[in-house]
CSV table of C-alpha atoms and ligand atoms in Angstrom, one decimal:
chain,number,residue,atom,x,y,z
A,1,MET,CA,1.6,37.0,0.4
A,2,PHE,CA,0.7,33.4,-0.6
A,3,ASN,CA,3.2,31.7,-2.7
A,4,VAL,CA,2.7,28.2,-3.3
A,5,GLU,CA,6.2,27.5,-4.6
A,6,ASP,CA,7.6,28.9,-1.4
A,7,ILE,CA,4.9,26.8,0.6
A,8,ARG,CA,6.0,23.6,-1.3
A,9,LYS,CA,9.7,24.0,-0.2
A,10,ASP,CA,8.3,23.4,3.6
A,11,PHE,CA,7.3,19.9,2.5
A,12,PRO,CA,10.1,17.5,1.9
A,13,ILE,CA,8.0,14.6,0.5
A,14,LEU,CA,6.6,16.8,-2.3
A,15,SER,CA,9.8,16.7,-4.0
A,16,ARG,CA,10.0,12.9,-4.2
A,17,GLN,CA,9.4,10.8,-6.9
A,18,VAL,CA,6.9,7.9,-7.3
A,19,ASN,CA,7.4,5.1,-10.0
A,20,GLY,CA,9.9,7.4,-11.8
A,21,LYS,CA,7.4,10.3,-12.0
A,22,PRO,CA,7.2,13.6,-9.7
A,23,LEU,CA,4.8,12.9,-6.8
A,24,VAL,CA,1.5,14.5,-7.2
A,25,TYR,CA,-0.3,14.1,-4.0
A,26,LEU,CA,-4.0,14.5,-4.1
A,27,ASP,CA,-5.1,12.4,-1.2
A,28,ASN,CA,-5.3,15.3,1.4
A,29,ALA,CA,-8.8,14.2,2.4
A,30,ALA,CA,-7.3,10.9,3.8
A,31,THR,CA,-4.1,12.8,5.4
A,32,SER,CA,-2.3,15.6,4.7
A,33,GLN,CA,1.5,16.1,4.3
A,34,THR,CA,3.9,17.4,7.0
A,35,PRO,CA,5.9,20.4,6.9
A,36,GLN,CA,9.5,20.5,8.0
A,37,GLN,CA,8.5,22.7,11.0
A,38,VAL,CA,6.4,19.9,12.3
A,39,ILE,CA,9.1,17.3,11.7
A,40,ASP,CA,11.5,19.5,13.3
A,41,THR,CA,9.4,19.7,16.6
A,42,ILE,CA,9.2,16.0,16.6
A,43,VAL,CA,12.8,15.5,16.2
A,44,ASP,CA,13.4,18.2,18.8
A,45,TYR,CA,11.2,16.4,21.4
A,46,TYR,CA,12.7,13.0,21.1
A,47,SER,CA,16.3,14.6,20.9
A,48,ASN,CA,16.1,17.0,23.8
A,49,TYR,CA,13.3,16.6,26.2
A,50,ASN,CA,11.5,13.3,26.0
A,51,ALA,CA,10.1,12.5,29.4
A,52,ASN,CA,6.7,11.6,30.8
A,53,ILE,CA,4.3,14.4,31.6
A,54,HIS,CA,2.6,15.8,34.9
A,55,ARG,CA,4.5,13.5,37.0
A,56,GLY,CA,8.1,14.1,37.5
A,57,VAL,CA,9.8,17.0,39.5
A,58,HIS,CA,12.8,16.7,37.2
A,59,THR,CA,13.6,19.2,34.4
A,60,LEU,CA,12.7,17.2,31.5
A,61,SER,CA,9.5,16.2,32.6
A,62,GLN,CA,8.6,19.8,33.5
A,63,GLU,CA,9.7,20.8,30.0
A,64,ALA,CA,7.7,18.4,28.3
A,65,THR,CA,4.6,19.1,30.4
A,66,ASP,CA,4.8,22.7,29.7
A,67,LYS,CA,5.2,22.3,25.8
A,68,TYR,CA,2.4,19.6,25.9
A,69,GLU,CA,0.1,22.3,28.0
A,70,GLN,CA,1.1,25.1,25.6
A,71,ALA,CA,0.0,22.9,22.7
A,72,ARG,CA,-3.2,22.6,24.4
A,73,HIS,CA,-3.5,26.5,24.6
A,74,LYS,CA,-2.8,26.7,21.1
A,75,ILE,CA,-5.6,24.4,20.1
A,76,GLN,CA,-8.1,26.3,22.5
A,77,LYS,CA,-7.2,29.7,21.0
A,78,HIS,CA,-7.3,28.2,17.4
A,79,PHE,CA,-11.0,26.7,17.9
A,80,ASN,CA,-11.6,29.6,20.3
A,81,ALA,CA,-12.7,27.5,23.3
A,82,GLN,CA,-13.5,29.6,26.4
A,83,PHE,CA,-11.3,27.2,28.5
A,84,ALA,CA,-8.1,25.3,28.0
A,85,HIS,CA,-9.7,22.3,30.0
A,86,GLU,CA,-12.3,22.1,27.4
A,87,ILE,CA,-9.8,20.7,24.9
A,88,ILE,CA,-9.3,16.9,25.5
A,89,PHE,CA,-6.3,15.3,23.6
A,90,THR,CA,-7.3,12.1,22.0
A,91,SER,CA,-5.8,9.8,19.4
A,92,GLY,CA,-7.9,11.3,16.7
A,93,THR,CA,-11.6,12.0,15.5
A,94,THR,CA,-12.5,8.4,15.9
A,95,HIS,CA,-11.3,8.2,19.5
A,96,SER,CA,-13.3,11.5,20.3
A,97,ILE,CA,-16.3,10.3,18.9
A,98,ASN,CA,-16.2,7.2,20.9
A,99,LEU,CA,-15.4,8.9,24.1
A,100,VAL,CA,-18.6,10.9,23.6
A,101,ALA,CA,-20.9,8.0,22.5
A,102,ASN,CA,-19.6,6.1,25.5
A,103,GLY,CA,-20.4,9.0,27.8
A,104,PHE,CA,-23.9,9.0,26.4
A,105,SER,CA,-24.5,5.6,27.6
A,106,SER,CA,-25.4,6.7,30.9
A,107,ILE,CA,-27.6,9.6,29.6
A,108,LEU,CA,-29.9,8.0,27.1
A,109,LYS,CA,-32.8,5.9,27.9
A,110,LYS,CA,-34.7,3.3,25.7
A,111,GLY,CA,-36.8,5.1,23.2
A,112,ASP,CA,-34.8,8.3,23.1
A,113,GLU,CA,-34.0,9.4,19.6
A,114,ILE,CA,-30.5,10.5,18.2
A,115,ILE,CA,-30.0,12.0,14.7
A,116,VAL,CA,-27.0,11.2,12.2
A,117,SER,CA,-26.9,12.6,8.7
A,118,ALA,CA,-26.8,10.6,5.4
A,119,LEU,CA,-23.4,12.2,4.7
A,120,GLU,CA,-21.1,10.7,7.4
A,121,HIS,CA,-17.9,9.0,7.6
A,122,HIS,CA,-18.2,5.6,9.5
A,123,SER,CA,-16.5,6.8,12.5
A,124,ASN,CA,-19.5,9.1,13.1
A,125,ILE,CA,-21.9,6.3,12.4
A,126,VAL,CA,-20.8,3.0,14.0
A,127,PRO,CA,-20.1,4.4,17.6
A,128,TRP,CA,-23.7,5.8,17.7
A,129,GLN,CA,-25.1,2.3,16.4
A,130,MET,CA,-23.2,0.7,19.3
A,131,LEU,CA,-24.7,3.2,21.7
A,132,CYS,CA,-28.1,2.4,20.5
A,133,GLU,CA,-27.4,-1.2,21.1
A,134,ARG,CA,-26.3,-0.5,24.6
A,135,THR,CA,-29.1,2.0,25.4
A,136,GLY,CA,-32.3,1.1,23.2
A,137,ALA,CA,-32.1,4.3,21.7
A,138,ILE,CA,-33.3,4.9,18.2
A,139,LEU,CA,-31.1,6.2,15.3
A,140,LYS,CA,-32.7,8.6,12.6
A,141,VAL,CA,-31.0,9.8,9.4
A,142,ILE,CA,-31.2,13.3,7.8
A,143,PRO,CA,-31.5,12.3,4.1
A,144,MET,CA,-29.4,13.7,1.4
A,145,ASN,CA,-30.2,14.7,-2.5
A,146,GLN,CA,-28.6,14.2,-5.6
A,147,GLU,CA,-26.2,17.2,-5.2
A,148,GLY,CA,-25.0,15.6,-2.1
A,149,GLU,CA,-26.6,18.0,0.2
A,150,LEU,CA,-28.5,17.4,3.4
A,151,ILE,CA,-32.2,18.1,3.1
A,152,MET,CA,-33.1,20.5,5.9
A,153,SER,CA,-36.7,20.4,5.7
A,154,GLU,CA,-36.5,16.5,6.4
A,155,TYR,CA,-34.2,17.5,9.5
A,156,ASP,CA,-36.9,19.7,10.8
A,157,LYS,CA,-39.3,16.8,10.6
A,158,LEU,CA,-37.0,14.5,12.6
A,159,LEU,CA,-36.7,16.7,15.4
A,160,SER,CA,-39.1,16.2,18.5
A,161,ASN,CA,-38.9,16.1,22.4
A,162,LYS,CA,-37.5,12.7,22.0
A,163,THR,CA,-34.4,14.0,20.3
A,164,LYS,CA,-31.5,13.9,22.7
A,165,LEU,CA,-28.4,14.2,20.4
A,166,VAL,CA,-27.4,15.2,16.9
A,167,PHE,CA,-24.1,14.4,15.2
A,168,VAL,CA,-23.2,15.6,11.8
A,169,ASN,CA,-20.0,16.5,10.1
A,170,HIS,CA,-19.0,19.9,9.2
A,171,ILE,CA,-17.7,18.9,5.6
A,172,SER,CA,-18.1,15.6,4.1
A,173,ASN,CA,-15.0,13.7,3.5
A,174,ALA,CA,-16.5,11.8,0.3
A,175,LEU,CA,-18.0,14.7,-1.4
A,176,GLY,CA,-16.8,18.0,0.0
A,177,THR,CA,-20.1,19.3,1.0
A,178,ILE,CA,-20.0,22.0,3.5
A,179,ASN,CA,-23.0,21.2,5.6
A,180,PRO,CA,-25.1,24.2,7.3
A,181,ILE,CA,-24.1,23.4,10.6
A,182,GLU,CA,-25.2,26.8,12.1
A,183,TYR,CA,-28.7,25.9,11.2
A,184,ILE,CA,-28.4,22.5,12.4
A,185,ILE,CA,-26.9,23.5,15.8
A,186,GLU,CA,-29.6,26.1,16.3
A,187,LYS,CA,-32.5,23.6,15.5
A,188,ALA,CA,-30.9,21.1,17.8
A,189,HIS,CA,-30.6,23.4,20.7
A,190,GLN,CA,-34.2,24.7,20.2
A,191,ILE,CA,-35.5,21.3,21.3
A,192,GLY,CA,-33.0,20.9,24.1
A,193,ALA,CA,-30.8,18.2,22.1
A,194,ALA,CA,-27.0,18.3,22.4
A,195,ILE,CA,-24.9,18.5,19.3
A,196,LEU,CA,-21.7,17.1,18.1
A,197,VAL,CA,-19.9,18.3,15.0
A,198,ASP,CA,-17.4,16.3,13.2
A,199,GLY,CA,-14.7,18.5,12.0
A,200,ALA,CA,-12.3,16.3,10.8
A,201,GLN,CA,-12.6,17.3,7.2
A,202,ALA,CA,-13.4,21.0,7.9
A,203,SER,CA,-10.4,21.9,10.3
A,204,PRO,CA,-7.8,21.8,7.4
A,205,HIS,CA,-9.9,24.1,5.2
A,206,LEU,CA,-11.5,26.6,7.8
A,207,LYS,CA,-11.2,28.0,11.1
A,208,PRO,CA,-14.2,26.9,13.4
A,209,ASP,CA,-15.0,29.2,16.2
A,210,VAL,CA,-16.8,26.6,18.7
A,211,GLN,CA,-18.2,29.6,20.7
A,212,ALA,CA,-19.6,31.4,17.9
A,213,LEU,CA,-21.1,28.2,16.6
A,214,ASN,CA,-22.4,27.4,20.2
A,215,VAL,CA,-21.6,23.7,19.5
A,216,ASP,CA,-21.6,21.2,22.4
A,217,PHE,CA,-18.7,19.0,20.8
A,218,TYR,CA,-16.4,19.6,18.0
A,219,VAL,CA,-13.9,16.9,17.1
A,220,ALA,CA,-10.8,16.9,14.7
A,221,SER,CA,-7.7,15.0,13.8
A,222,ALA,CA,-4.1,16.5,13.5
A,223,HIS,CA,-2.9,14.4,10.7
A,224,LYS,CA,-5.4,16.1,8.3
A,225,MET,CA,-4.1,19.5,9.5
A,226,CYS,CA,-0.5,19.0,8.7
A,227,GLY,CA,0.0,17.2,12.2
A,228,PRO,CA,1.0,13.7,13.0
A,229,THR,CA,-1.2,10.5,12.8
A,230,GLY,CA,-2.7,9.1,16.0
A,231,GLU,CA,-3.3,12.4,17.5
A,232,GLY,CA,-6.5,14.7,17.7
A,233,MET,CA,-8.8,16.6,20.0
A,234,LEU,CA,-12.2,16.7,21.4
A,235,TYR,CA,-13.7,20.1,22.4
A,236,GLY,CA,-16.6,19.9,24.7
A,237,LYS,CA,-18.4,22.5,26.6
A,238,GLU,CA,-17.3,22.6,30.2
A,239,GLU,CA,-20.9,21.7,31.5
A,240,TRP,CA,-21.0,18.6,29.2
A,241,LEU,CA,-17.4,17.4,29.9
A,242,LYS,CA,-18.4,17.5,33.6
A,243,LYS,CA,-21.7,15.6,33.1
A,244,LEU,CA,-20.0,12.8,31.0
A,245,PRO,CA,-18.5,9.9,32.8
A,246,PRO,CA,-14.7,8.9,32.2
A,247,TYR,CA,-14.0,6.8,29.1
A,248,GLN,CA,-11.0,5.0,30.1
A,249,GLY,CA,-9.7,4.3,33.6
A,250,GLY,CA,-6.0,4.3,34.6
A,251,GLY,CA,-3.2,6.7,35.6
A,252,GLU,CA,-3.3,10.4,35.3
A,253,MET,CA,-7.2,10.6,35.3
A,254,ILE,CA,-7.7,10.0,39.0
A,255,ALA,CA,-7.7,12.2,42.0
A,256,GLU,CA,-7.5,9.5,44.5
A,257,VAL,CA,-7.5,5.6,44.4
A,258,THR,CA,-8.3,3.1,47.2
A,259,PHE,CA,-9.8,-0.2,46.7
A,260,GLU,CA,-13.1,1.1,48.2
A,261,LYS,CA,-13.5,4.2,46.2
A,262,THR,CA,-11.7,6.2,43.4
A,263,THR,CA,-12.3,9.8,42.7
A,264,TYR,CA,-11.7,11.3,39.4
A,265,ALA,CA,-9.4,14.1,38.4
A,266,GLU,CA,-10.6,17.5,37.3
A,267,LEU,CA,-10.9,18.3,33.7
A,268,PRO,CA,-9.1,17.9,31.2
A,269,HIS,CA,-7.4,15.0,33.1
A,270,LYS,CA,-10.4,13.1,33.7
A,271,PHE,CA,-10.4,12.0,30.0
A,272,GLU,CA,-6.8,11.6,29.5
A,273,ALA,CA,-6.0,8.3,31.1
A,274,GLY,CA,-2.4,6.9,30.8
A,275,THR,CA,0.6,8.2,29.1
A,276,PRO,CA,-0.7,10.1,26.1
A,277,ASN,CA,1.0,10.7,22.7
A,278,ILE,CA,3.1,13.7,24.2
A,279,CYS,CA,5.1,14.3,21.0
A,280,GLY,CA,2.0,14.1,19.0
A,281,GLY,CA,0.2,16.7,21.1
A,282,ILE,CA,3.2,19.0,20.9
A,283,ALA,CA,3.5,18.5,17.1
A,284,PHE,CA,-0.3,19.2,16.8
A,285,GLY,CA,0.4,22.5,18.2
A,286,ALA,CA,3.1,23.2,15.8
A,287,ALA,CA,0.9,22.3,12.9
A,288,ILE,CA,-1.5,24.7,14.1
A,289,ASP,CA,1.1,27.6,14.2
A,290,TYR,CA,2.2,26.6,10.8
A,291,ILE,CA,-1.2,26.7,9.1
A,292,ASN,CA,-2.1,29.9,11.0
A,293,ALA,CA,0.9,31.6,9.6
A,294,ILE,CA,-0.2,30.9,6.2
A,295,GLY,CA,-3.7,32.2,7.3
A,296,PHE,CA,-7.1,30.5,6.7
A,297,ASP,CA,-8.2,33.4,4.5
A,298,ALA,CA,-5.5,32.9,2.2
A,299,ILE,CA,-5.8,28.9,2.3
A,300,SER,CA,-9.7,29.0,1.6
A,301,LYS,CA,-9.5,31.4,-1.3
A,302,TYR,CA,-6.5,29.5,-3.0
A,303,GLU,CA,-8.2,26.0,-2.6
A,304,HIS,CA,-11.3,27.4,-3.9
A,305,GLU,CA,-9.4,28.4,-7.1
A,306,LEU,CA,-8.0,25.0,-7.3
A,307,LEU,CA,-11.4,23.3,-6.8
A,308,GLU,CA,-13.1,25.6,-9.7
A,309,TYR,CA,-10.1,25.1,-12.0
A,310,ALA,CA,-10.1,21.2,-11.5
A,311,THR,CA,-14.0,20.9,-11.7
A,312,GLN,CA,-13.8,22.7,-15.1
A,313,LYS,CA,-11.0,20.7,-16.5
A,314,LEU,CA,-12.6,17.3,-15.2
A,315,ILE,CA,-16.1,17.9,-16.6
A,316,GLU,CA,-14.7,18.5,-20.1
A,317,ILE,CA,-14.1,14.7,-20.0
A,318,GLU,CA,-16.8,12.8,-21.8
A,319,GLY,CA,-18.3,10.2,-19.6
A,320,LEU,CA,-16.9,11.8,-16.4
A,321,LYS,CA,-19.4,12.3,-13.7
A,322,ILE,CA,-18.8,14.3,-10.4
A,323,TYR,CA,-20.6,13.2,-7.4
A,324,GLY,CA,-21.3,16.1,-5.0
A,325,THR,CA,-22.2,19.2,-6.8
A,326,SER,CA,-23.2,21.4,-4.0
A,327,LYS,CA,-22.3,25.2,-4.3
A,328,ASN,CA,-21.0,25.0,-0.9
A,329,LYS,CA,-18.1,22.7,-1.3
A,330,THR,CA,-14.6,22.5,-0.4
A,331,SER,CA,-11.6,21.1,-2.4
A,332,VAL,CA,-12.6,17.6,-2.8
A,333,ILE,CA,-13.7,16.1,-6.3
A,334,SER,CA,-15.3,12.7,-6.2
A,335,PHE,CA,-15.9,11.2,-9.7
A,336,ASN,CA,-16.2,8.2,-12.0
A,337,LEU,CA,-15.7,7.6,-15.6
A,338,GLU,CA,-18.7,5.7,-17.3
A,339,GLY,CA,-18.1,1.8,-17.5
A,340,ILE,CA,-14.7,1.9,-15.7
A,341,HIS,CA,-14.1,0.7,-12.1
A,342,PRO,CA,-12.5,3.5,-10.0
A,343,TYR,CA,-9.8,1.1,-8.7
A,344,ASP,CA,-8.4,0.6,-12.2
A,345,VAL,CA,-8.2,4.3,-12.8
A,346,GLY,CA,-6.5,4.8,-9.5
A,347,SER,CA,-3.9,2.1,-10.2
A,348,ILE,CA,-3.0,3.8,-13.6
A,349,LEU,CA,-2.8,7.2,-12.0
A,350,ASP,CA,-0.4,5.6,-9.3
A,351,LYS,CA,1.9,4.5,-12.2
A,352,MET,CA,2.1,8.1,-13.1
A,353,GLY,CA,3.1,9.2,-9.6
A,354,ILE,CA,-0.5,10.6,-9.1
A,355,ALA,CA,-1.9,9.5,-5.6
A,356,VAL,CA,-5.7,9.8,-5.3
A,357,ARG,CA,-8.2,7.8,-3.3
A,358,THR,CA,-10.5,5.0,-4.8
A,359,GLY,CA,-13.3,3.3,-3.0
A,360,HIS,CA,-16.2,4.1,-0.5
A,361,HIS,CA,-14.1,6.7,1.4
A,362,CYS,CA,-15.4,5.0,4.6
A,363,ALA,CA,-19.0,6.4,3.6
A,364,GLN,CA,-20.8,3.4,2.3
A,365,PRO,CA,-24.2,4.9,2.6
A,366,ILE,CA,-23.4,7.7,0.3
A,367,MET,CA,-22.2,5.2,-2.4
A,368,ASP,CA,-25.5,3.2,-1.9
A,369,TYR,CA,-27.3,6.4,-2.3
A,370,TYR,CA,-25.7,6.8,-5.8
A,371,LYS,CA,-25.8,3.1,-6.4
A,372,ILE,CA,-22.0,2.8,-7.3
A,373,PRO,CA,-19.3,0.8,-5.6
A,374,GLY,CA,-17.1,4.0,-4.8
A,375,THR,CA,-15.5,6.8,-6.6
A,376,ILE,CA,-12.1,8.2,-7.6
A,377,ARG,CA,-11.4,11.1,-5.0
A,378,ALA,CA,-9.0,14.0,-5.6
A,379,SER,CA,-8.6,16.2,-2.8
A,380,PHE,CA,-6.5,19.3,-2.8
A,381,SER,CA,-4.6,21.2,-0.3
A,382,PHE,CA,-3.1,24.8,-0.2
A,383,TYR,CA,0.1,23.2,-1.4
A,384,ASN,CA,-1.2,21.7,-4.5
A,385,THR,CA,-0.8,23.5,-7.8
A,386,LYS,CA,-2.7,24.0,-11.1
A,387,ALA,CA,0.1,22.2,-12.9
A,388,GLU,CA,-0.7,19.0,-10.5
A,389,ILE,CA,-4.4,19.3,-11.6
A,390,ASP,CA,-3.3,19.2,-15.3
A,391,SER,CA,-1.2,16.1,-14.5
A,392,LEU,CA,-4.5,14.5,-13.1
A,393,VAL,CA,-6.6,15.5,-16.0
A,394,ALA,CA,-4.0,14.2,-18.4
A,395,GLY,CA,-3.7,11.0,-16.4
A,396,VAL,CA,-7.6,10.5,-16.1
A,397,ARG,CA,-7.7,10.9,-19.9
A,398,LYS,CA,-4.9,8.3,-20.5
A,399,ALA,CA,-6.6,5.9,-18.1
A,400,GLN,CA,-9.9,6.2,-20.0
A,401,PHE,CA,-8.1,5.6,-23.3
A,402,MET,CA,-6.4,2.5,-21.7
A,403,LEU,CA,-9.5,1.0,-20.1
A,404,SER,CA,-12.1,1.6,-22.8
B,1,LIG,C1,-11.0,11.4,8.6
B,1,LIG,C2,-12.1,11.4,9.0
B,1,LIG,C3,-12.8,10.7,10.1
B,1,LIG,C4,-11.8,9.9,11.0
B,1,LIG,O1,-10.6,10.4,11.5
B,1,LIG,P1,-9.5,9.6,12.0
B,1,LIG,O2,-8.3,10.5,12.1
B,1,LIG,O3,-9.3,8.3,11.1
B,1,LIG,O4,-10.0,9.3,13.3
B,1,LIG,C5,-13.9,11.2,10.6
B,1,LIG,N1,-14.7,11.8,9.9
B,1,LIG,C6,-14.4,12.6,8.8
B,1,LIG,C7,-15.4,13.6,8.4
B,1,LIG,C8,-13.2,12.4,8.4
B,1,LIG,O5,-12.8,13.1,7.2
């Protein structure tokens, strides 16, 4: 049974005070907190079997290699990839996207078109703009509407035989919109384009099945799923990963090196040059075990309850406007108070121990669309409570009183 009070005991940070008040952590879309089970995994690694992987014959190196590869299998199973070698360890979503964008430098030609959405995080925009500069490819944008949803009829119009690649997020980090990626993937494939889905914001809330989605690339960050920072993954279909050239050269990614010619290692090592974040990969696996033990059905149901409760309470505040009102939404609420800068509200909330994000949330095009400098964003995880939402609402009312 899902019991939030029991779950909270797993997270040591949730019992600390901030500015003399109990911490109310509502910045989960930026990074999630870490349960004791994952912290223990990190301590265990450095206390007992810290060693470089895939290289040594000694026991420590073998233990570390086994645990690292076990973590890869956990991630494979979690995202339901067909093969473990389709999971590439990276330093996070940003790294994963750059890896793919770099690979497409050798595939795209001048005049080819690639499609992004209006709802993206900068890390799913800028690497592709850089790709366009290198190749002469053209970037097209799926527009959004006032509710913060992508307009699918406009997407249909952008697709043509010039389209080589589409990249969208599964869930918007700034607004919480769940995008119709099944439709987007199917349409891209109909005209022979590849598709990458940025799952950084979706992976903490739902369990994507990359084979059922039939997606070509899916990327995620461990630190938004109760894992450590600086760790993440790229899923790529085997045929695509074979086709793309390596991203970085170095140790571990080679089969044979001479000064005349170097041959590359097999997947996944072809994309894993140098000593990786070994502990981070193993801890990512532990985080996946942790959230699966709670279960995504229970997580989505509870988070949806939090979302409905918070939305209801917040819209009762006069002059408060929510950005992102799609029916298909996860537990993220972006809002502003009329006539008040989001930063000022965030500062007052911090004095009350309440952590929210203010600003453009690495998604400036969305803020430009709404003609605002930024928003206050409260994002809920399965370890948040209705009592914390009550604190947020009281804090927002207090900030409004003090600032107007
Ligand atoms: C957080 C986030 C990213 C960037 O992830 P990093 O871990 O900083 O690389 C990209 N896209 C979305 C939708 C995100 O929420």
